[in-house]
């Protein structure tokens, strides 16, 4: 089936390239006329035979929602205002991250982007002693599995130390 990816960064390029393994065609819909992704990722995406770039374009409406199944994506060219429908059966949104920290903040402090706020120079310490965080929710730079796992280890060590201190 044909699918669309929305976005223009590394995540969007990576997602589009990954989806070429399963989709007959991938539309990469981006609001500007060049990708924000790194050059290597952008080149790979743009030159891929299954990926069609849809430049200067924003999504307007997902079609098929009332029927419970995507039947198309209405898009608009921001330079010409021309609208058209991409007959896709799947839509993948890759336009940034909103860390799911809401249920914990407050009382935990978050920064302007919603990421847990580093305390005392550490990404795993929070403003509440005995509460530790790890992973993408506390990292707006790397957001990788290995960095998340590393922070998990740091948080576990901190938690163990804190528990040991409580026993004294
Ligand atoms: C398309 C894509 C490709 C990627 N490719 C790579 C790659 O090649 N290499 C790499 O290293 N990383 C890659 N990553 C990044 C990697 O997946 C993340 O960095 C990693 O999963 C972060 O781990 P985490 O534990 O912080 O968060 P997550 O893996 O997102 O885990 C968070 C967990 O918390 C749960 N949760 C959320 N809210 C609540 C709540 N209120 N209460 C209880 N539980 C909750 C969620 O259900 C989830 O299970 C990729 C990510 C994406 C999206």
PDB file of C-alpha atoms and ligand atoms in Angstrom:
ATOM      1  CA  UNK A   1       0.000   0.000   0.000  1.00  0.00           C
ATOM      2  CA  UNK A   2       0.964   3.640  -0.380  1.00  0.00           C
ATOM      3  CA  UNK A   3       1.685   5.607   2.793  1.00  0.00           C
ATOM      4  CA  UNK A   4       2.654   9.138   3.771  1.00  0.00           C
ATOM      5  CA  UNK A   5       5.197  10.411   6.268  1.00  0.00           C
ATOM      6  CA  UNK A   6       4.829  13.948   7.616  1.00  0.00           C
ATOM      7  CA  UNK A   7       7.968  15.835   8.561  1.00  0.00           C
ATOM      8  CA  UNK A   8      11.356  16.944   7.344  1.00  0.00           C
ATOM      9  CA  UNK A   9      13.914  15.987   9.960  1.00  0.00           C
ATOM     10  CA  UNK A  10      16.036  12.904  10.523  1.00  0.00           C
ATOM     11  CA  UNK A  11      13.107  11.056  12.095  1.00  0.00           C
ATOM     12  CA  UNK A  12      10.940  11.645   9.040  1.00  0.00           C
ATOM     13  CA  UNK A  13      13.682  10.584   6.613  1.00  0.00           C
ATOM     14  CA  UNK A  14      14.489   7.503   8.692  1.00  0.00           C
ATOM     15  CA  UNK A  15      10.825   6.565   8.978  1.00  0.00           C
ATOM     16  CA  UNK A  16      10.265   7.023   5.236  1.00  0.00           C
ATOM     17  CA  UNK A  17      13.285   4.895   4.368  1.00  0.00           C
ATOM     18  CA  UNK A  18      12.198   2.179   6.811  1.00  0.00           C
ATOM     19  CA  UNK A  19       8.682   2.130   5.378  1.00  0.00           C
ATOM     20  CA  UNK A  20       9.986   1.517   1.840  1.00  0.00           C
ATOM     21  CA  UNK A  21      10.532  -2.078   2.987  1.00  0.00           C
ATOM     22  CA  UNK A  22       6.784  -2.585   3.338  1.00  0.00           C
ATOM     23  CA  UNK A  23       5.046   0.102   1.269  1.00  0.00           C
ATOM     24  CA  UNK A  24       4.770   0.283  -2.507  1.00  0.00           C
ATOM     25  CA  UNK A  25       5.295   4.045  -2.294  1.00  0.00           C
ATOM     26  CA  UNK A  26       6.074   6.547   0.455  1.00  0.00           C
ATOM     27  CA  UNK A  27       5.113  10.218   0.153  1.00  0.00           C
ATOM     28  CA  UNK A  28       7.335  12.400   2.301  1.00  0.00           C
ATOM     29  CA  UNK A  29       5.258  15.488   2.990  1.00  0.00           C
ATOM     30  CA  UNK A  30       7.228  18.506   4.146  1.00  0.00           C
ATOM     31  CA  UNK A  31       6.151  22.113   4.662  1.00  0.00           C
ATOM     32  CA  UNK A  32       9.382  23.533   3.243  1.00  0.00           C
ATOM     33  CA  UNK A  33      11.346  23.022  -0.003  1.00  0.00           C
ATOM     34  CA  UNK A  34      14.278  21.289   1.643  1.00  0.00           C
ATOM     35  CA  UNK A  35      14.663  18.731   4.398  1.00  0.00           C
ATOM     36  CA  UNK A  36      15.991  19.664   7.816  1.00  0.00           C
ATOM     37  CA  UNK A  37      17.440  16.152   8.103  1.00  0.00           C
ATOM     38  CA  UNK A  38      21.202  15.550   7.987  1.00  0.00           C
ATOM     39  CA  UNK A  39      22.610  15.556   4.444  1.00  0.00           C
ATOM     40  CA  UNK A  40      23.205  11.814   4.340  1.00  0.00           C
ATOM     41  CA  UNK A  41      19.643  11.020   5.470  1.00  0.00           C
ATOM     42  CA  UNK A  42      18.136  13.624   3.148  1.00  0.00           C
ATOM     43  CA  UNK A  43      20.113  12.342   0.161  1.00  0.00           C
ATOM     44  CA  UNK A  44      19.090   8.760   0.883  1.00  0.00           C
ATOM     45  CA  UNK A  45      15.423   9.696   1.151  1.00  0.00           C
ATOM     46  CA  UNK A  46      15.317  11.990  -1.872  1.00  0.00           C
ATOM     47  CA  UNK A  47      17.118   9.522  -4.135  1.00  0.00           C
ATOM     48  CA  UNK A  48      15.094   6.477  -3.071  1.00  0.00           C
ATOM     49  CA  UNK A  49      12.977   5.177  -5.938  1.00  0.00           C
ATOM     50  CA  UNK A  50       9.987   4.450  -3.672  1.00  0.00           C
ATOM     51  CA  UNK A  51       9.964   7.851  -1.957  1.00  0.00           C
ATOM     52  CA  UNK A  52       8.203  10.798  -3.561  1.00  0.00           C
ATOM     53  CA  UNK A  53       8.928  14.180  -2.024  1.00  0.00           C
ATOM     54  CA  UNK A  54       5.897  16.425  -1.589  1.00  0.00           C
ATOM     55  CA  UNK A  55       7.519  19.815  -0.974  1.00  0.00           C
ATOM     56  CA  UNK A  56       5.991  22.996   0.465  1.00  0.00           C
ATOM     57  CA  UNK A  57       3.009  21.029   1.592  1.00  0.00           C
ATOM     58  CA  UNK A  58       1.027  20.657   4.803  1.00  0.00           C
ATOM     59  CA  UNK A  59      -1.666  18.151   5.775  1.00  0.00           C
ATOM     60  CA  UNK A  60      -5.243  19.434   5.739  1.00  0.00           C
ATOM     61  CA  UNK A  61      -7.398  16.402   6.511  1.00  0.00           C
ATOM     62  CA  UNK A  62      -7.084  12.683   7.047  1.00  0.00           C
ATOM     63  CA  UNK A  63      -9.776  11.019   4.963  1.00  0.00           C
ATOM     64  CA  UNK A  64     -11.613   7.897   6.084  1.00  0.00           C
ATOM     65  CA  UNK A  65     -11.523   8.596   9.832  1.00  0.00           C
ATOM     66  CA  UNK A  66     -15.330   8.224  10.335  1.00  0.00           C
ATOM     67  CA  UNK A  67     -15.166   4.858   8.576  1.00  0.00           C
ATOM     68  CA  UNK A  68     -12.335   3.790  10.880  1.00  0.00           C
ATOM     69  CA  UNK A  69      -9.688   3.361   8.206  1.00  0.00           C
ATOM     70  CA  UNK A  70      -7.454   5.887   6.463  1.00  0.00           C
ATOM     71  CA  UNK A  71      -8.435   6.273   2.810  1.00  0.00           C
ATOM     72  CA  UNK A  72      -6.385   9.322   1.879  1.00  0.00           C
ATOM     73  CA  UNK A  73      -4.630  12.469   2.991  1.00  0.00           C
ATOM     74  CA  UNK A  74      -5.773  15.873   1.790  1.00  0.00           C
ATOM     75  CA  UNK A  75      -2.777  18.200   1.537  1.00  0.00           C
ATOM     76  CA  UNK A  76      -2.222  21.846   0.599  1.00  0.00           C
ATOM     77  CA  UNK A  77       0.730  23.436  -1.135  1.00  0.00           C
ATOM     78  CA  UNK A  78       1.617  26.464   1.008  1.00  0.00           C
ATOM     79  CA  UNK A  79       3.015  28.412  -1.951  1.00  0.00           C
ATOM     80  CA  UNK A  80       0.180  27.875  -4.456  1.00  0.00           C
ATOM     81  CA  UNK A  81      -2.666  27.015  -2.014  1.00  0.00           C
ATOM     82  CA  UNK A  82      -3.468  24.132  -4.355  1.00  0.00           C
ATOM     83  CA  UNK A  83      -5.088  21.178  -2.575  1.00  0.00           C
ATOM     84  CA  UNK A  84      -4.902  17.551  -3.607  1.00  0.00           C
ATOM     85  CA  UNK A  85      -5.508  14.114  -2.145  1.00  0.00           C
ATOM     86  CA  UNK A  86      -2.779  11.545  -1.723  1.00  0.00           C
ATOM     87  CA  UNK A  87      -4.443   8.146  -1.898  1.00  0.00           C
ATOM     88  CA  UNK A  88      -2.569   6.652   1.026  1.00  0.00           C
ATOM     89  CA  UNK A  89      -3.735   3.966   3.447  1.00  0.00           C
ATOM     90  CA  UNK A  90      -1.357   4.887   6.227  1.00  0.00           C
ATOM     91  CA  UNK A  91       0.010   8.124   7.709  1.00  0.00           C
ATOM     92  CA  UNK A  92       3.070   8.402   9.933  1.00  0.00           C
ATOM     93  CA  UNK A  93       3.708  11.620  11.827  1.00  0.00           C
ATOM     94  CA  UNK A  94       7.358  12.504  12.430  1.00  0.00           C
ATOM     95  CA  UNK A  95       7.243  16.174  13.331  1.00  0.00           C
ATOM     96  CA  UNK A  96       8.937  16.296  16.688  1.00  0.00           C
ATOM     97  CA  UNK A  97       8.584  14.939  20.174  1.00  0.00           C
ATOM     98  CA  UNK A  98       6.326  15.799  23.085  1.00  0.00           C
ATOM     99  CA  UNK A  99       7.707  13.964  26.100  1.00  0.00           C
ATOM    100  CA  UNK A 100       4.935  12.245  28.042  1.00  0.00           C
ATOM    101  CA  UNK A 101       5.866  13.870  31.332  1.00  0.00           C
ATOM    102  CA  UNK A 102       2.520  15.542  31.966  1.00  0.00           C
ATOM    103  CA  UNK A 103       1.239  13.092  34.614  1.00  0.00           C
ATOM    104  CA  UNK A 104       4.362  13.741  36.733  1.00  0.00           C
ATOM    105  CA  UNK A 105       4.828  17.480  36.295  1.00  0.00           C
ATOM    106  CA  UNK A 106       4.143  18.877  38.763  1.00  0.00           C
ATOM    107  CA  UNK A 107       5.488  17.828  41.188  1.00  0.00           C
ATOM    108  CA  UNK A 108       8.544  17.006  39.030  1.00  0.00           C
ATOM    109  CA  UNK A 109      10.043  20.013  37.306  1.00  0.00           C
ATOM    110  CA  UNK A 110      10.170  20.118  33.506  1.00  0.00           C
ATOM    111  CA  UNK A 111      11.822  22.547  31.106  1.00  0.00           C
ATOM    112  CA  UNK A 112      10.131  24.605  28.384  1.00  0.00           C
ATOM    113  CA  UNK A 113      10.022  21.591  26.057  1.00  0.00           C
ATOM    114  CA  UNK A 114       8.382  19.368  28.650  1.00  0.00           C
ATOM    115  CA  UNK A 115      11.528  17.339  29.396  1.00  0.00           C
ATOM    116  CA  UNK A 116      12.401  16.596  33.001  1.00  0.00           C
ATOM    117  CA  UNK A 117      14.738  19.332  34.200  1.00  0.00           C
ATOM    118  CA  UNK A 118      18.293  18.212  34.990  1.00  0.00           C
ATOM    119  CA  UNK A 119      19.228  18.782  38.636  1.00  0.00           C
ATOM    120  CA  UNK A 120      22.746  19.259  39.938  1.00  0.00           C
ATOM    121  CA  UNK A 121      24.143  18.548  36.479  1.00  0.00           C
ATOM    122  CA  UNK A 122      22.541  15.097  36.203  1.00  0.00           C
ATOM    123  CA  UNK A 123      19.754  14.083  33.843  1.00  0.00           C
ATOM    124  CA  UNK A 124      18.509  11.392  36.213  1.00  0.00           C
ATOM    125  CA  UNK A 125      18.109  13.484  39.385  1.00  0.00           C
ATOM    126  CA  UNK A 126      14.829  15.278  39.941  1.00  0.00           C
ATOM    127  CA  UNK A 127      13.763  18.023  42.296  1.00  0.00           C
ATOM    128  CA  UNK A 128      12.322  15.335  44.601  1.00  0.00           C
ATOM    129  CA  UNK A 129      14.858  13.221  46.529  1.00  0.00           C
ATOM    130  CA  UNK A 130      14.313   9.518  45.844  1.00  0.00           C
ATOM    131  CA  UNK A 131      12.592  10.096  42.489  1.00  0.00           C
ATOM    132  CA  UNK A 132      14.752   9.479  39.425  1.00  0.00           C
ATOM    133  CA  UNK A 133      14.097   9.716  35.696  1.00  0.00           C
ATOM    134  CA  UNK A 134      15.754   8.099  32.694  1.00  0.00           C
ATOM    135  CA  UNK A 135      15.438   7.965  28.938  1.00  0.00           C
ATOM    136  CA  UNK A 136      13.903  10.131  26.265  1.00  0.00           C
ATOM    137  CA  UNK A 137      11.706  11.976  28.787  1.00  0.00           C
ATOM    138  CA  UNK A 138      14.863  13.531  30.173  1.00  0.00           C
ATOM    139  CA  UNK A 139      16.964  13.873  27.017  1.00  0.00           C
ATOM    140  CA  UNK A 140      16.153  16.247  24.191  1.00  0.00           C
ATOM    141  CA  UNK A 141      19.488  15.744  22.456  1.00  0.00           C
ATOM    142  CA  UNK A 142      20.340  12.063  21.870  1.00  0.00           C
ATOM    143  CA  UNK A 143      17.120  10.059  22.444  1.00  0.00           C
ATOM    144  CA  UNK A 144      18.658   6.697  21.614  1.00  0.00           C
ATOM    145  CA  UNK A 145      18.003   3.260  23.095  1.00  0.00           C
ATOM    146  CA  UNK A 146      21.537   2.979  24.382  1.00  0.00           C
ATOM    147  CA  UNK A 147      21.553   6.405  26.011  1.00  0.00           C
ATOM    148  CA  UNK A 148      18.156   5.679  27.600  1.00  0.00           C
ATOM    149  CA  UNK A 149      19.483   2.368  28.931  1.00  0.00           C
ATOM    150  CA  UNK A 150      22.602   4.113  30.265  1.00  0.00           C
ATOM    151  CA  UNK A 151      20.470   6.629  32.093  1.00  0.00           C
ATOM    152  CA  UNK A 152      18.392   3.752  33.459  1.00  0.00           C
ATOM    153  CA  UNK A 153      21.570   2.357  34.951  1.00  0.00           C
ATOM    154  CA  UNK A 154      22.500   5.731  36.432  1.00  0.00           C
ATOM    155  CA  UNK A 155      19.012   6.114  37.902  1.00  0.00           C
ATOM    156  CA  UNK A 156      19.168   2.625  39.412  1.00  0.00           C
ATOM    157  CA  UNK A 157      22.527   3.381  41.060  1.00  0.00           C
ATOM    158  CA  UNK A 158      21.177   6.663  42.437  1.00  0.00           C
ATOM    159  CA  UNK A 159      18.062   4.901  43.728  1.00  0.00           C
ATOM    160  CA  UNK A 160      20.113   2.218  45.445  1.00  0.00           C
ATOM    161  CA  UNK A 161      22.324   4.845  47.115  1.00  0.00           C
ATOM    162  CA  UNK A 162      19.323   6.822  48.249  1.00  0.00           C
ATOM    163  CA  UNK A 163      17.667   3.720  49.732  1.00  0.00           C
ATOM    164  CA  UNK A 164      20.883   2.782  51.514  1.00  0.00           C
ATOM    165  CA  UNK A 165      21.041   6.274  53.033  1.00  0.00           C
ATOM    166  CA  UNK A 166      17.484   5.894  54.354  1.00  0.00           C
ATOM    167  CA  UNK A 167      18.479   2.760  56.258  1.00  0.00           C
ATOM    168  CA  UNK A 168      21.181   4.522  58.308  1.00  0.00           C
TER     169      UNK A 168
HETATM  170  C1  LIG B   1      11.236   5.436  14.430  1.00  0.00           C
HETATM  171  C2  LIG B   1      12.268   5.340  15.528  1.00  0.00           C
HETATM  172  C3  LIG B   1      13.483   4.729  15.268  1.00  0.00           C
HETATM  173  C4  LIG B   1      14.457   4.621  16.268  1.00  0.00           C
HETATM  174  N1  LIG B   1      15.638   4.023  15.968  1.00  0.00           N
HETATM  175  C5  LIG B   1      16.559   3.891  16.932  1.00  0.00           C
HETATM  176  C6  LIG B   1      17.787   3.226  16.670  1.00  0.00           C
HETATM  177  O1  LIG B   1      18.025   2.735  15.557  1.00  0.00           O
HETATM  178  N2  LIG B   1      18.715   3.138  17.670  1.00  0.00           N
HETATM  179  C7  LIG B   1      18.485   3.644  18.907  1.00  0.00           C
HETATM  180  O2  LIG B   1      19.332   3.503  19.787  1.00  0.00           O
HETATM  181  N3  LIG B   1      17.312   4.278  19.191  1.00  0.00           N
HETATM  182  C8  LIG B   1      16.366   4.423  18.232  1.00  0.00           C
HETATM  183  N4  LIG B   1      15.181   5.064  18.521  1.00  0.00           N
HETATM  184  C9  LIG B   1      15.018   5.698  19.825  1.00  0.00           C
HETATM  185  C10 LIG B   1      14.653   4.694  20.935  1.00  0.00           C
HETATM  186  O3  LIG B   1      13.505   3.964  20.539  1.00  0.00           O
HETATM  187  C11 LIG B   1      14.361   5.490  22.197  1.00  0.00           C
HETATM  188  O4  LIG B   1      15.457   6.330  22.480  1.00  0.00           O
HETATM  189  C12 LIG B   1      14.134   4.590  23.398  1.00  0.00           C
HETATM  190  O5  LIG B   1      13.053   3.713  23.163  1.00  0.00           O
HETATM  191  C13 LIG B   1      13.855   5.439  24.624  1.00  0.00           C
HETATM  192  O6  LIG B   1      13.583   4.589  25.705  1.00  0.00           O
HETATM  193  P1  LIG B   1      12.709   5.128  26.906  1.00  0.00           P
HETATM  194  O7  LIG B   1      12.658   4.003  27.884  1.00  0.00           O
HETATM  195  O8  LIG B   1      13.194   6.445  27.349  1.00  0.00           O
HETATM  196  O9  LIG B   1      11.261   5.426  26.283  1.00  0.00           O
HETATM  197  P2  LIG B   1      10.230   4.435  25.612  1.00  0.00           P
HETATM  198  O10 LIG B   1      10.907   3.288  24.929  1.00  0.00           O
HETATM  199  O11 LIG B   1       9.328   5.326  24.818  1.00  0.00           O
HETATM  200  O12 LIG B   1       9.445   3.830  26.845  1.00  0.00           O
HETATM  201  C14 LIG B   1       8.582   4.623  27.630  1.00  0.00           C
HETATM  202  C15 LIG B   1       7.573   3.675  28.246  1.00  0.00           C
HETATM  203  O13 LIG B   1       6.810   4.394  29.201  1.00  0.00           O
HETATM  204  C16 LIG B   1       5.456   4.049  29.042  1.00  0.00           C
HETATM  205  N5  LIG B   1       4.663   5.148  29.561  1.00  0.00           N
HETATM  206  C17 LIG B   1       4.419   6.352  28.997  1.00  0.00           C
HETATM  207  N6  LIG B   1       3.643   7.094  29.787  1.00  0.00           N
HETATM  208  C18 LIG B   1       3.397   6.360  30.896  1.00  0.00           C
HETATM  209  C19 LIG B   1       2.654   6.588  32.098  1.00  0.00           C
HETATM  210  N7  LIG B   1       2.009   7.733  32.314  1.00  0.00           N
HETATM  211  N8  LIG B   1       2.630   5.621  33.013  1.00  0.00           N
HETATM  212  C20 LIG B   1       3.294   4.448  32.821  1.00  0.00           C
HETATM  213  N9  LIG B   1       3.997   4.187  31.712  1.00  0.00           N
HETATM  214  C21 LIG B   1       4.051   5.131  30.764  1.00  0.00           C
HETATM  215  C22 LIG B   1       5.295   3.813  27.562  1.00  0.00           C
HETATM  216  O14 LIG B   1       4.162   2.999  27.308  1.00  0.00           O
HETATM  217  C23 LIG B   1       6.606   3.099  27.233  1.00  0.00           C
HETATM  218  O15 LIG B   1       6.507   1.714  27.405  1.00  0.00           O
HETATM  219  C24 LIG B   1      14.208   5.162  17.551  1.00  0.00           C
HETATM  220  C25 LIG B   1      12.960   5.754  17.815  1.00  0.00           C
HETATM  221  C26 LIG B   1      12.013   5.850  16.815  1.00  0.00           C
HETATM  222  C27 LIG B   1      10.683   6.499  17.125  1.00  0.00           C
END
